[in-house]
């Protein structure tokens, strides 16, 4: 038996080694492991170069680790997409148009394919365009026909009813005789909607649906409001803005098990940065969070007027800011921080382009940033839409008002008294540079440190000096 | 017509970062040392060329960083 010990040990060692050497490298985007590679792409854990640099054993380990979450994510995305491509009723129209963002379309392109993403994007563009049109010019039979494959009859009738009602309001303002909008059916549906009628299409129709009065309009019950205005009395139905409610089904499912979804993952050893987080200073104490849900829960537990500074660190684009998987626009941020900010407290959006570009400049770097912003957030998506068959007018309307959106100013209108800061330019964080972040070991930093960019701050919608 | 406008705008915007590089190269060639005695004005011209050339190259690198940022690589 003793004589056999050595051969057995050699055999065991050989079998382990042969396993390691027998593994062949898996090419990036290998169709056999499509789901896992989609998972890597969505989470930006690897790209083709970094993947190729991994040893086959490491590749195998990563693929095995990602197998289950990738399968779950694939199923969730398929289910969500099927729901999104069904005909929308009014509530779903409101939810989907308000909640689907550019990154969600990218996720659909990754998991289900470019064609599916393009089909959803076209549907969204059409829905948003018709929402705007219903508010300004009104919808005709041709528009209803175009919407028929995407919306339920009830939703189309609602849209047509709204345009008729808005028209009646305009006539009323012009001192003309009020004609009752639509028939009994359209009036009945209108009564369910409470929100400010935006003036001449300057606000998104989705804001009308959400009941927002962030630009100073007062949310009213339309029919009663119209009657009140006609009699010269203040509208009895004037009300506080309704909370932003989006149907849960409209929001794209979060990538389960991804580094963004789980904050207690081990520290990354990645070459590139995955830094984002919340830094909240309240009552003299500073807390940092990676997990959005925990951060939001912590904010809700704080007493009113207690936050002296809060930094939302992540990626920004005109009109929105992400913090990991969480997405914030002016309304959702104002909703989250309502009443919580101390007088003169500072909300800092640490993300690119979270303020408008501002006036002319002699600084060449700021000028280049403006050029890049116009190219990336107007020209590029415009020509993409045109290539996808969207009309020039529709594509222009979609992107022309969005590329220079000012998230900081819009948010400051919703959080009275607080100073809200954003960046007019792309904000470059040296610590995020590939390689540098690995050297510094700050791939998952929750605060940005030094940011090279032009800051702009607002208080109640007026620009103020940066604190 | 809308498309044509935006195509022209895009071409102009894309060309902007290259303008200082081109002007810098022209100035450096015009005020190359050795051909004529370096007067004060020629020195200033060459310095301006240097600044524009290297500033322009830095601008192009900046644009690349910005695009990488936009693509989520940084």
Short mmCIF file of C-alpha atoms in Angstrom, two decimals:
data_model
loop_
_atom_site.label_atom_id
_atom_site.label_comp_id
_atom_site.label_asym_id
_atom_site.label_seq_id
_atom_site.Cartn_x
_atom_site.Cartn_y
_atom_site.Cartn_z
CA UNK A 1 0.00 0.00 0.00
CA UNK A 2 2.88 2.26 0.87
CA UNK A 3 4.34 1.64 -2.57
CA UNK A 4 1.13 2.86 -4.19
CA UNK A 5 1.11 6.18 -2.31
CA UNK A 6 3.42 7.97 -4.70
CA UNK A 7 1.73 6.85 -7.95
CA UNK A 8 -1.68 7.79 -6.49
CA UNK A 9 -0.41 11.24 -5.47
CA UNK A 10 1.11 11.74 -8.92
CA UNK A 11 -2.14 10.64 -10.58
CA UNK A 12 -4.20 13.00 -8.40
CA UNK A 13 -1.86 15.88 -9.16
CA UNK A 14 -1.89 15.05 -12.85
CA UNK A 15 -5.70 14.96 -12.95
CA UNK A 16 -5.91 18.39 -11.32
CA UNK A 17 -3.30 19.83 -13.68
CA UNK A 18 -4.85 18.20 -16.71
CA UNK A 19 -8.19 19.80 -15.77
CA UNK A 20 -6.54 23.19 -15.62
CA UNK A 21 -4.63 22.74 -18.85
CA UNK A 22 -7.48 20.99 -20.65
CA UNK A 23 -9.62 24.14 -20.29
CA UNK A 24 -9.53 26.18 -23.44
CA UNK A 25 -10.04 29.91 -23.46
CA UNK A 26 -13.63 30.91 -24.13
CA UNK A 27 -13.86 33.61 -26.81
CA UNK A 28 -15.61 36.85 -25.86
CA UNK A 29 -19.33 36.71 -26.73
CA UNK A 30 -19.20 32.98 -27.33
CA UNK A 31 -22.74 31.98 -28.41
CA UNK A 32 -22.67 28.95 -26.03
CA UNK A 33 -22.47 31.29 -23.06
CA UNK A 34 -24.46 34.16 -24.53
CA UNK A 35 -26.39 34.94 -21.32
CA UNK A 36 -23.26 35.20 -19.19
CA UNK A 37 -21.58 37.53 -21.67
CA UNK A 38 -24.68 39.71 -21.81
CA UNK A 39 -24.49 39.82 -18.02
CA UNK A 40 -20.84 40.90 -18.15
CA UNK A 41 -21.59 43.52 -20.78
CA UNK A 42 -24.49 45.00 -18.86
CA UNK A 43 -22.51 45.21 -15.65
CA UNK A 44 -19.37 46.34 -17.52
CA UNK A 45 -17.44 43.74 -15.53
CA UNK A 46 -15.33 42.80 -18.54
CA UNK A 47 -14.73 43.77 -22.13
CA UNK A 48 -13.14 41.73 -24.92
CA UNK A 49 -9.57 42.75 -24.00
CA UNK A 50 -9.85 42.13 -20.28
CA UNK A 51 -11.64 38.87 -20.93
CA UNK A 52 -8.90 37.67 -23.28
CA UNK A 53 -6.31 38.49 -20.61
CA UNK A 54 -7.95 36.10 -18.11
CA UNK A 55 -6.59 32.58 -17.70
CA UNK A 56 -8.99 29.84 -18.88
CA UNK A 57 -9.51 28.70 -15.28
CA UNK A 58 -10.53 32.21 -14.25
CA UNK A 59 -12.80 32.50 -17.27
CA UNK A 60 -14.47 29.24 -16.33
CA UNK A 61 -14.93 30.41 -12.75
CA UNK A 62 -16.45 33.72 -13.83
CA UNK A 63 -18.78 32.00 -16.30
CA UNK A 64 -19.96 29.54 -13.66
CA UNK A 65 -20.52 32.34 -11.16
CA UNK A 66 -22.55 34.38 -13.65
CA UNK A 67 -24.63 31.48 -14.98
CA UNK A 68 -27.53 31.66 -12.54
CA UNK A 69 -27.95 35.46 -12.24
CA UNK A 70 -27.64 35.75 -16.02
CA UNK A 71 -30.42 33.20 -16.59
CA UNK A 72 -32.65 35.01 -14.06
CA UNK A 73 -31.94 38.37 -15.67
CA UNK A 74 -32.65 37.00 -19.16
CA UNK A 75 -36.04 35.65 -18.01
CA UNK A 76 -36.89 38.89 -16.21
CA UNK A 77 -35.99 40.99 -19.25
CA UNK A 78 -38.05 38.80 -21.59
CA UNK A 79 -41.06 39.06 -19.29
CA UNK A 80 -40.68 42.83 -18.93
CA UNK A 81 -40.25 43.34 -22.66
CA UNK A 82 -43.33 41.26 -23.46
CA UNK A 83 -45.32 43.51 -21.12
CA UNK A 84 -43.83 46.66 -22.62
CA UNK A 85 -44.78 45.64 -26.15
CA UNK A 86 -48.41 44.94 -25.27
CA UNK A 87 -50.99 47.64 -25.94
CA UNK A 88 -50.78 50.24 -23.19
CA UNK A 89 -53.75 51.60 -21.32
CA UNK A 90 -53.58 55.16 -19.96
CA UNK A 91 -51.85 54.17 -16.73
CA UNK A 92 -49.22 52.10 -18.49
CA UNK A 93 -48.71 54.81 -21.11
CA UNK A 94 -47.97 57.19 -18.27
CA UNK A 95 -45.70 54.73 -16.48
CA UNK A 96 -43.68 53.56 -19.48
CA UNK A 97 -43.16 56.98 -21.06
CA UNK A 98 -42.02 58.42 -17.73
CA UNK A 99 -39.81 55.58 -16.59
CA UNK A 100 -38.04 54.13 -19.62
CA UNK A 101 -34.66 55.77 -20.03
CA UNK A 102 -31.85 55.50 -22.53
CA UNK A 103 -30.01 52.97 -20.37
CA UNK A 104 -33.08 50.73 -20.29
CA UNK A 105 -33.10 50.65 -24.08
CA UNK A 106 -29.42 49.75 -23.98
CA UNK A 107 -30.26 46.91 -21.57
CA UNK A 108 -32.95 45.65 -23.96
CA UNK A 109 -30.44 45.81 -26.84
CA UNK A 110 -27.97 43.75 -24.83
CA UNK A 111 -30.38 41.09 -23.58
CA UNK A 112 -32.91 40.81 -26.39
CA UNK A 113 -31.25 42.34 -29.43
CA UNK A 114 -31.03 45.62 -31.30
CA UNK A 115 -34.23 45.01 -33.28
CA UNK A 116 -36.27 44.62 -30.11
CA UNK A 117 -34.68 47.72 -28.60
CA UNK A 118 -35.37 49.64 -31.79
CA UNK A 119 -39.01 48.51 -31.85
CA UNK A 120 -39.48 49.62 -28.24
CA UNK A 121 -37.71 52.92 -28.90
CA UNK A 122 -39.98 53.63 -31.87
CA UNK A 123 -43.03 52.86 -29.78
CA UNK A 124 -41.80 55.16 -27.01
CA UNK A 125 -40.93 57.97 -29.42
CA UNK A 126 -44.33 57.74 -31.05
CA UNK A 127 -46.10 57.66 -27.68
CA UNK A 128 -44.16 60.67 -26.35
CA UNK A 129 -44.63 62.60 -29.57
CA UNK A 130 -48.38 61.94 -29.56
CA UNK A 131 -48.60 62.91 -25.90
CA UNK A 132 -47.04 66.25 -26.76
CA UNK A 133 -49.18 66.64 -29.83
CA UNK A 134 -52.37 65.82 -27.98
CA UNK A 135 -51.60 68.72 -25.70
CA UNK A 136 -50.78 71.27 -28.39
CA UNK A 137 -52.45 70.53 -31.71
CA UNK A 138 -54.68 67.64 -30.76
CA UNK A 139 -54.85 64.21 -32.39
CA UNK A 140 -56.64 63.49 -35.63
CA UNK A 141 -57.86 60.19 -37.08
CA UNK A 142 -54.52 59.50 -38.73
CA UNK A 143 -52.74 59.83 -35.39
CA UNK A 144 -55.27 57.50 -33.79
CA UNK A 145 -54.57 54.99 -36.55
CA UNK A 146 -50.83 55.22 -35.92
CA UNK A 147 -51.36 54.68 -32.21
CA UNK A 148 -53.77 51.77 -32.66
CA UNK A 149 -51.07 49.04 -32.67
CA UNK A 150 -49.55 50.40 -29.47
CA UNK A 151 -52.34 51.74 -27.26
CA UNK A 152 -55.71 50.49 -26.15
CA UNK A 153 -58.79 52.20 -27.56
CA UNK A 154 -59.48 53.68 -24.13
CA UNK A 155 -56.00 55.24 -23.97
CA UNK A 156 -56.36 56.72 -27.46
CA UNK A 157 -59.75 58.14 -26.53
CA UNK A 158 -58.21 59.63 -23.40
CA UNK A 159 -55.52 61.36 -25.45
CA UNK A 160 -58.05 62.71 -27.92
CA UNK A 161 -60.27 63.82 -25.04
CA UNK A 162 -57.41 65.72 -23.43
CA UNK A 163 -56.74 67.69 -26.59
CA UNK A 164 -60.38 68.61 -26.85
CA UNK A 165 -60.40 69.68 -23.21
CA UNK A 166 -57.22 71.75 -23.62
CA UNK A 167 -58.76 73.41 -26.65
CA UNK A 168 -61.84 74.30 -24.61
CA UNK A 169 -59.65 75.80 -21.90
CA UNK A 170 -57.83 77.94 -24.50
CA UNK A 171 -61.14 79.14 -25.88
CA UNK A 172 -62.33 79.90 -22.40
CA UNK A 173 -59.22 81.94 -21.71
CA UNK A 174 -59.76 83.82 -24.93
CA UNK A 175 -63.19 84.78 -23.67
CA UNK A 176 -65.06 82.61 -26.12
CA UNK A 177 -68.07 80.54 -25.25
CA UNK A 178 -67.12 77.27 -23.57
CA UNK A 179 -68.08 74.22 -25.44
CA UNK A 180 -68.19 71.02 -23.44
CA UNK A 181 -65.25 68.87 -24.45
CA UNK A 182 -66.01 65.64 -26.23
CA UNK A 183 -68.89 63.44 -25.25
CA UNK A 184 -69.86 61.94 -21.94
CA UNK A 185 -67.30 59.18 -22.31
CA UNK A 186 -64.29 61.46 -22.77
CA UNK A 187 -65.37 63.72 -19.93
CA UNK A 188 -65.70 60.73 -17.62
CA UNK A 189 -62.13 59.70 -18.31
CA UNK A 190 -60.83 63.22 -17.90
CA UNK A 191 -62.30 63.52 -14.46
CA UNK A 192 -59.94 60.80 -13.29
CA UNK A 193 -56.91 62.84 -14.22
CA UNK A 194 -55.73 65.53 -11.88
CA UNK A 195 -52.89 67.74 -12.99
CA UNK A 196 -51.91 71.14 -14.30
CA UNK A 197 -52.55 71.70 -17.96
CA UNK A 198 -49.17 72.85 -19.26
CA UNK A 199 -49.13 76.05 -21.24
CA UNK A 200 -48.56 75.64 -24.97
CA UNK A 201 -46.54 72.50 -24.73
CA UNK A 202 -43.60 73.82 -22.75
CA UNK A 203 -43.81 71.03 -20.24
CA UNK A 204 -43.74 67.33 -20.82
CA UNK A 205 -47.12 65.73 -21.03
CA UNK A 206 -45.87 63.13 -18.60
CA UNK A 207 -45.63 65.89 -16.00
CA UNK A 208 -49.24 66.65 -16.63
CA UNK A 209 -50.08 63.05 -15.95
CA UNK A 210 -47.98 63.01 -12.80
CA UNK A 211 -49.77 66.08 -11.46
CA UNK A 212 -46.51 67.97 -11.14
CA UNK A 213 -46.57 71.70 -10.53
CA UNK A 214 -42.83 72.07 -10.35
CA UNK A 215 -42.87 75.12 -12.65
CA UNK A 216 -45.38 77.01 -10.62
CA UNK A 217 -48.61 75.77 -12.15
CA UNK A 218 -51.29 74.58 -9.76
CA UNK A 219 -52.68 71.09 -10.04
CA UNK A 220 -56.40 71.25 -10.58
CA UNK A 221 -59.25 69.00 -11.46
CA UNK A 222 -59.70 70.11 -14.99
CA UNK A 223 -63.45 70.23 -15.27
CA UNK A 224 -64.03 71.84 -11.89
CA UNK A 225 -61.10 74.19 -12.42
CA UNK A 226 -62.51 75.34 -15.70
CA UNK A 227 -65.87 76.00 -14.10
CA UNK A 228 -64.23 77.87 -11.21
CA UNK A 229 -62.24 80.02 -13.58
CA UNK A 230 -65.36 80.78 -15.62
CA UNK A 231 -67.18 82.07 -12.55
CA UNK A 232 -64.20 84.13 -11.42
CA UNK A 233 -63.81 82.10 -8.22
CA UNK A 234 -60.52 80.44 -7.29
CA UNK A 235 -60.63 76.81 -8.24
CA UNK A 236 -61.96 74.68 -5.42
CA UNK A 237 -60.08 71.76 -6.81
CA UNK A 238 -56.66 73.36 -6.50
CA UNK A 239 -54.52 70.78 -4.79
CA UNK A 240 -50.99 69.92 -3.85
CA UNK A 241 -49.14 68.02 -6.54
CA UNK A 242 -49.77 64.33 -6.44
CA UNK A 243 -46.84 62.08 -5.60
CA UNK A 244 -45.05 60.68 -8.60
CA UNK A 245 -46.46 57.26 -9.13
CA UNK A 246 -45.12 54.96 -11.76
CA UNK A 247 -46.51 51.52 -12.33
CA UNK A 248 -44.04 48.94 -11.08
CA UNK A 249 -44.37 46.97 -14.30
CA UNK A 250 -43.17 49.95 -16.31
CA UNK A 251 -39.80 50.02 -14.63
CA UNK A 252 -37.18 47.76 -16.09
CA UNK A 253 -36.17 44.97 -13.69
CA UNK A 254 -32.92 45.56 -11.84
CA UNK A 255 -30.06 43.24 -12.65
CA UNK A 256 -30.32 40.74 -9.80
CA UNK A 257 -27.04 39.67 -8.26
CA UNK A 258 -25.13 42.34 -10.14
CA UNK A 259 -22.52 44.41 -8.36
CA UNK A 260 -24.95 47.35 -8.49
CA UNK A 261 -27.75 45.40 -6.86
CA UNK A 262 -25.65 43.95 -4.06
CA UNK A 263 -23.65 46.43 -2.07
CA UNK A 264 -21.93 43.85 0.10
CA UNK A 265 -19.99 42.32 -2.76
CA UNK A 266 -16.29 41.86 -2.16
CA UNK A 267 -14.06 44.80 -3.21
CA UNK A 268 -13.38 44.93 -6.89
CA UNK A 269 -9.97 44.35 -8.38
CA UNK A 270 -11.14 45.69 -11.74
CA UNK A 271 -8.97 47.81 -14.01
CA UNK A 272 -11.78 50.31 -14.56
CA UNK A 273 -13.81 52.26 -12.03
CA UNK A 274 -17.23 51.34 -10.74
CA UNK A 275 -17.41 54.22 -8.30
CA UNK A 276 -20.76 55.64 -7.26
CA UNK A 277 -22.59 56.34 -4.05
CA UNK A 278 -24.41 58.62 -1.68
CA UNK A 279 -22.69 60.83 0.89
CA UNK A 280 -25.13 62.28 3.37
CA UNK A 281 -24.17 64.81 6.03
CA UNK A 282 -26.91 65.37 8.58
CA UNK A 283 -26.76 66.63 12.15
CA UNK A 284 -22.98 66.87 11.90
CA UNK A 285 -22.55 63.22 10.94
CA UNK A 286 -21.57 61.90 7.52
CA UNK A 287 -22.74 58.56 6.19
CA UNK A 288 -21.92 56.95 2.86
CA UNK A 289 -23.91 54.34 0.97
CA UNK A 290 -23.51 52.29 -2.18
CA UNK A 291 -26.95 50.71 -2.04
CA UNK A 292 -29.63 53.10 -3.25
CA UNK A 293 -32.44 51.44 -1.33
CA UNK A 294 -30.52 51.70 1.95
CA UNK A 295 -29.57 55.30 1.23
CA UNK A 296 -33.16 56.26 0.45
CA UNK A 297 -34.39 54.49 3.58
CA UNK A 298 -31.78 56.36 5.66
CA UNK A 299 -32.87 59.69 4.14
CA UNK A 300 -36.52 58.99 4.94
CA UNK A 301 -35.64 58.24 8.57
CA UNK A 302 -33.82 61.56 9.03
CA UNK A 303 -35.75 64.37 10.71
CA UNK A 304 -37.01 67.20 8.52
CA UNK A 305 -34.52 69.99 7.80
CA UNK A 306 -31.54 67.94 8.95
CA UNK A 307 -29.46 67.35 5.79
CA UNK A 308 -26.74 69.97 5.44
CA UNK A 309 -25.06 68.31 2.46
CA UNK A 310 -25.74 65.38 0.19
CA UNK A 311 -23.64 64.21 -2.74
CA UNK A 312 -25.12 61.96 -5.40
CA UNK A 313 -22.11 60.50 -7.20
CA UNK A 314 -22.43 58.58 -10.44
CA UNK A 315 -22.91 59.16 -14.13
CA UNK A 316 -24.93 62.12 -15.30
CA UNK A 317 -26.45 63.22 -18.55
CA UNK A 318 -28.67 66.20 -19.38
CA UNK A 319 -31.70 66.05 -17.10
CA UNK A 320 -30.76 62.96 -15.14
CA UNK A 321 -28.21 61.41 -12.84
CA UNK A 322 -27.55 57.79 -12.01
CA UNK A 323 -26.15 56.49 -8.76
CA UNK A 324 -25.34 52.89 -9.64
CA UNK A 325 -28.61 51.32 -10.76
CA UNK A 326 -30.75 54.16 -9.37
CA UNK A 327 -31.84 56.92 -11.74
CA UNK A 328 -32.81 60.37 -10.55
CA UNK A 329 -34.47 63.21 -12.40
CA UNK A 330 -35.57 66.54 -10.96
CA UNK A 331 -38.92 65.24 -9.76
CA UNK A 332 -37.75 62.03 -8.14
CA UNK A 333 -34.87 63.83 -6.38
CA UNK A 334 -37.18 66.56 -5.08
CA UNK A 335 -39.62 63.87 -3.95
CA UNK A 336 -36.87 61.99 -2.11
CA UNK A 337 -35.48 65.05 -0.33
CA UNK A 338 -38.73 66.92 0.24
CA UNK A 339 -38.52 68.64 3.63
CA UNK A 340 -35.29 66.89 4.54
CA UNK A 341 -32.84 69.59 3.46
CA UNK A 342 -31.66 72.17 5.99
CA UNK A 343 -32.06 75.83 5.02
CA UNK A 344 -29.13 76.52 2.71
CA UNK A 345 -28.24 72.82 2.67
CA UNK A 346 -26.36 71.67 -0.42
CA UNK A 347 -27.36 68.96 -2.84
CA UNK A 348 -24.48 68.15 -5.18
CA UNK A 349 -25.06 66.16 -8.34
CA UNK A 350 -21.61 64.75 -9.04
CA UNK A 351 -22.23 63.66 -12.57
CA UNK A 352 -21.49 65.04 -16.04
CA UNK A 353 -23.81 67.59 -17.62
CA UNK A 354 -26.16 67.88 -14.67
CA UNK A 355 -26.58 71.63 -15.30
CA UNK A 356 -27.19 73.43 -18.60
CA UNK A 357 -24.18 74.57 -20.65
CA UNK A 358 -24.60 78.19 -19.57
CA UNK A 359 -23.42 81.25 -21.48
CA UNK A 360 -20.48 81.85 -23.83
CA UNK A 361 -17.03 81.06 -22.54
CA UNK A 362 -13.39 81.76 -23.38
CA UNK A 363 -12.25 78.59 -21.64
CA UNK A 364 -11.38 76.17 -24.46
CA UNK A 365 -11.98 73.07 -22.32
CA UNK A 366 -15.49 74.27 -21.45
CA UNK A 367 -16.07 75.05 -25.14
CA UNK A 368 -15.00 71.56 -26.15
CA UNK A 369 -17.27 70.10 -23.50
CA UNK A 370 -20.20 72.07 -24.98
CA UNK A 371 -19.33 70.77 -28.45
CA UNK A 372 -19.13 67.21 -27.15
CA UNK A 373 -22.44 67.58 -25.33
CA UNK A 374 -24.23 68.78 -28.46
CA UNK A 375 -22.68 65.99 -30.55
CA UNK A 376 -23.36 63.20 -28.08
CA UNK A 377 -26.77 64.22 -26.80
CA UNK A 378 -28.25 65.76 -29.91
CA UNK A 379 -26.46 64.95 -33.17
CA UNK A 380 -25.76 61.29 -32.46
CA UNK A 381 -29.23 60.28 -31.21
CA UNK A 382 -30.86 62.43 -33.90
CA UNK A 383 -29.08 60.61 -36.71
CA UNK A 384 -29.65 57.26 -34.99
CA UNK A 385 -33.38 57.99 -34.98
CA UNK A 386 -33.30 59.07 -38.61
CA UNK A 387 -31.52 55.82 -39.51
CA UNK A 388 -34.26 53.94 -37.65
CA UNK A 389 -36.92 55.62 -39.81
CA UNK A 390 -38.18 58.23 -37.32
CA UNK A 391 -39.32 61.45 -39.01
CA UNK A 392 -36.99 64.48 -38.90
CA UNK A 393 -39.52 66.59 -37.00
CA UNK A 394 -40.17 63.90 -34.42
CA UNK A 395 -36.44 63.27 -33.88
CA UNK A 396 -35.72 67.00 -33.65
CA UNK A 397 -38.46 67.55 -31.07
CA UNK A 398 -37.32 64.56 -29.07
CA UNK A 399 -33.67 65.64 -28.71
CA UNK A 400 -33.69 69.41 -29.14
CA UNK A 401 -35.26 70.13 -25.77
CA UNK A 402 -33.36 67.44 -23.91
CA UNK A 403 -29.70 67.95 -24.75
CA UNK A 404 -29.35 71.15 -22.69
CA UNK A 405 -31.64 70.20 -19.79
CA UNK A 406 -30.68 71.62 -16.41
CA UNK A 407 -31.18 69.01 -13.71
CA UNK A 408 -29.74 71.20 -10.93
CA UNK A 409 -32.01 74.18 -11.68
CA UNK A 410 -35.13 72.04 -12.10
CA UNK A 411 -34.41 70.21 -8.84
CA UNK A 412 -33.83 73.48 -6.98
CA UNK A 413 -37.37 74.52 -7.92
CA UNK A 414 -38.68 71.45 -6.11
CA UNK A 415 -36.52 71.78 -2.97
CA UNK A 416 -37.17 75.26 -1.68
CA UNK A 417 -34.29 76.94 0.13
CA UNK A 418 -31.67 74.34 -0.69
CA UNK A 419 -28.67 75.01 -2.90
CA UNK A 420 -28.54 72.50 -5.74
CA UNK A 421 -25.31 72.16 -7.70
CA UNK A 422 -24.48 70.33 -10.89
CA UNK A 423 -21.85 70.42 -13.62
CA UNK A 424 -22.20 72.44 -16.80
CA UNK A 425 -19.54 70.26 -18.41
CA UNK A 426 -18.33 66.73 -18.45
CA UNK A 427 -16.86 66.27 -14.99
CA UNK A 428 -13.61 64.38 -15.17
CA UNK A 429 -12.51 62.57 -12.03
CA UNK A 430 -8.80 61.67 -12.21
CA UNK A 431 -9.35 58.84 -9.73
CA UNK A 432 -11.71 57.12 -12.19
CA UNK A 433 -9.15 56.74 -14.96
CA UNK A 434 -8.55 53.11 -15.92
CA UNK A 435 -5.46 51.79 -14.17
CA UNK A 436 -5.23 54.80 -11.85
CA UNK A 437 -8.34 53.59 -10.05
CA UNK A 438 -6.75 50.16 -9.64
CA UNK A 439 -3.53 51.67 -8.32
CA UNK A 440 -5.48 53.77 -5.85
CA UNK A 441 -7.82 50.89 -4.97
CA UNK A 442 -10.84 53.20 -5.21
CA UNK A 443 -12.87 51.33 -7.84
CA UNK A 444 -15.89 51.42 -5.56
CA UNK A 445 -15.44 54.86 -4.03
CA UNK A 446 -18.64 56.50 -2.83
CA UNK A 447 -17.38 60.09 -3.04
CA UNK A 448 -15.73 61.60 -6.11
CA UNK A 449 -12.81 63.54 -4.65
CA UNK A 450 -11.50 66.16 -7.11
CA UNK A 451 -13.70 66.72 -10.16
CA UNK A 452 -12.43 68.75 -13.12
CA UNK A 453 -15.51 70.54 -14.41
CA UNK A 454 -17.49 73.78 -14.29
CA UNK A 455 -19.96 73.81 -11.44
CA UNK A 456 -23.25 75.71 -11.36
CA UNK A 457 -25.45 76.13 -8.28
CA UNK A 458 -29.06 77.21 -7.97
CA UNK A 459 -31.36 78.18 -5.14
CA UNK A 460 -35.09 78.30 -5.89
CA UNK A 461 -34.28 78.36 -9.60
CA UNK A 462 -31.87 81.31 -9.41
CA UNK A 463 -28.17 80.85 -9.98
CA UNK A 464 -26.08 81.45 -6.86
CA UNK A 465 -22.37 81.23 -6.05
CA UNK A 466 -21.08 77.74 -5.28
CA UNK A 467 -20.94 77.27 -1.49
CA UNK B 1 -33.57 70.48 -45.18
CA UNK B 2 -33.56 69.77 -41.43
CA UNK B 3 -31.23 66.85 -41.97
CA UNK B 4 -28.90 68.93 -44.13
CA UNK B 5 -28.72 71.62 -41.45
CA UNK B 6 -27.84 69.10 -38.78
CA UNK B 7 -25.31 67.35 -41.01
CA UNK B 8 -23.55 70.69 -41.60
CA UNK B 9 -23.72 71.50 -37.91
CA UNK B 10 -22.24 68.13 -37.01
CA UNK B 11 -19.39 68.55 -39.51
CA UNK B 12 -18.59 71.98 -38.09
CA UNK B 13 -18.72 70.74 -34.51
CA UNK B 14 -16.49 67.79 -35.34
CA UNK B 15 -14.02 70.10 -37.07
CA UNK B 16 -13.70 72.51 -34.13
CA UNK B 17 -11.13 70.49 -32.15
CA UNK B 18 -8.91 70.24 -35.25
CA UNK B 19 -8.88 73.99 -35.94
CA UNK B 20 -6.24 74.98 -33.33
CA UNK B 21 -4.05 72.05 -34.40
CA UNK B 22 -4.17 73.16 -38.04
CA UNK B 23 -3.50 76.82 -37.19
CA UNK B 24 -0.68 75.77 -34.84
CA UNK B 25 0.99 73.71 -37.58
CA UNK B 26 0.70 76.61 -40.05
CA UNK B 27 2.20 79.10 -37.60
CA UNK B 28 5.06 76.77 -36.71
CA UNK B 29 5.86 76.31 -40.39
CA UNK B 30 5.65 80.02 -41.12
CA UNK B 31 7.94 80.95 -38.25
CA UNK B 32 10.36 78.05 -38.56
CA UNK B 33 13.73 78.98 -37.00
CA UNK B 34 16.74 79.19 -39.29
CA UNK B 35 15.14 80.53 -42.43
CA UNK B 36 15.19 84.13 -41.27
CA UNK B 37 16.61 85.81 -38.15
CA UNK B 38 14.29 85.28 -35.17
CA UNK B 39 12.85 88.68 -34.36
CA UNK B 40 10.65 89.19 -31.33
CA UNK B 41 7.49 89.04 -33.47
CA UNK B 42 8.61 85.78 -35.11
CA UNK B 43 9.32 84.28 -31.69
CA UNK B 44 5.83 85.25 -30.50
CA UNK B 45 4.34 83.74 -33.67
CA UNK B 46 6.16 80.47 -33.13
CA UNK B 47 5.14 80.39 -29.47
CA UNK B 48 1.53 80.94 -30.47
CA UNK B 49 1.88 78.09 -32.97
CA UNK B 50 3.30 75.81 -30.29
CA UNK B 51 0.54 76.65 -27.85
CA UNK B 52 -2.18 76.12 -30.43
CA UNK B 53 -0.68 72.86 -31.68
CA UNK B 54 -0.18 71.25 -28.28
CA UNK B 55 -3.32 72.80 -26.83
CA UNK B 56 -5.22 71.40 -29.83
CA UNK B 57 -3.73 67.95 -29.32
CA UNK B 58 -4.67 68.14 -25.63
CA UNK B 59 -8.18 69.14 -26.75
CA UNK B 60 -8.42 66.10 -29.02
CA UNK B 61 -7.31 63.84 -26.16
CA UNK B 62 -9.91 65.55 -23.97
CA UNK B 63 -12.61 64.78 -26.54
CA UNK B 64 -11.51 61.13 -26.58
CA UNK B 65 -11.74 61.00 -22.78
CA UNK B 66 -15.20 62.59 -22.93
CA UNK B 67 -16.41 60.05 -25.49
CA UNK B 68 -15.00 57.19 -23.38
CA UNK B 69 -16.81 58.67 -20.40
CA UNK B 70 -20.04 58.84 -22.41
CA UNK B 71 -19.62 55.21 -23.46
CA UNK B 72 -19.23 54.27 -19.79
CA UNK B 73 -15.63 53.09 -20.19
CA UNK B 74 -14.30 55.55 -17.64
#
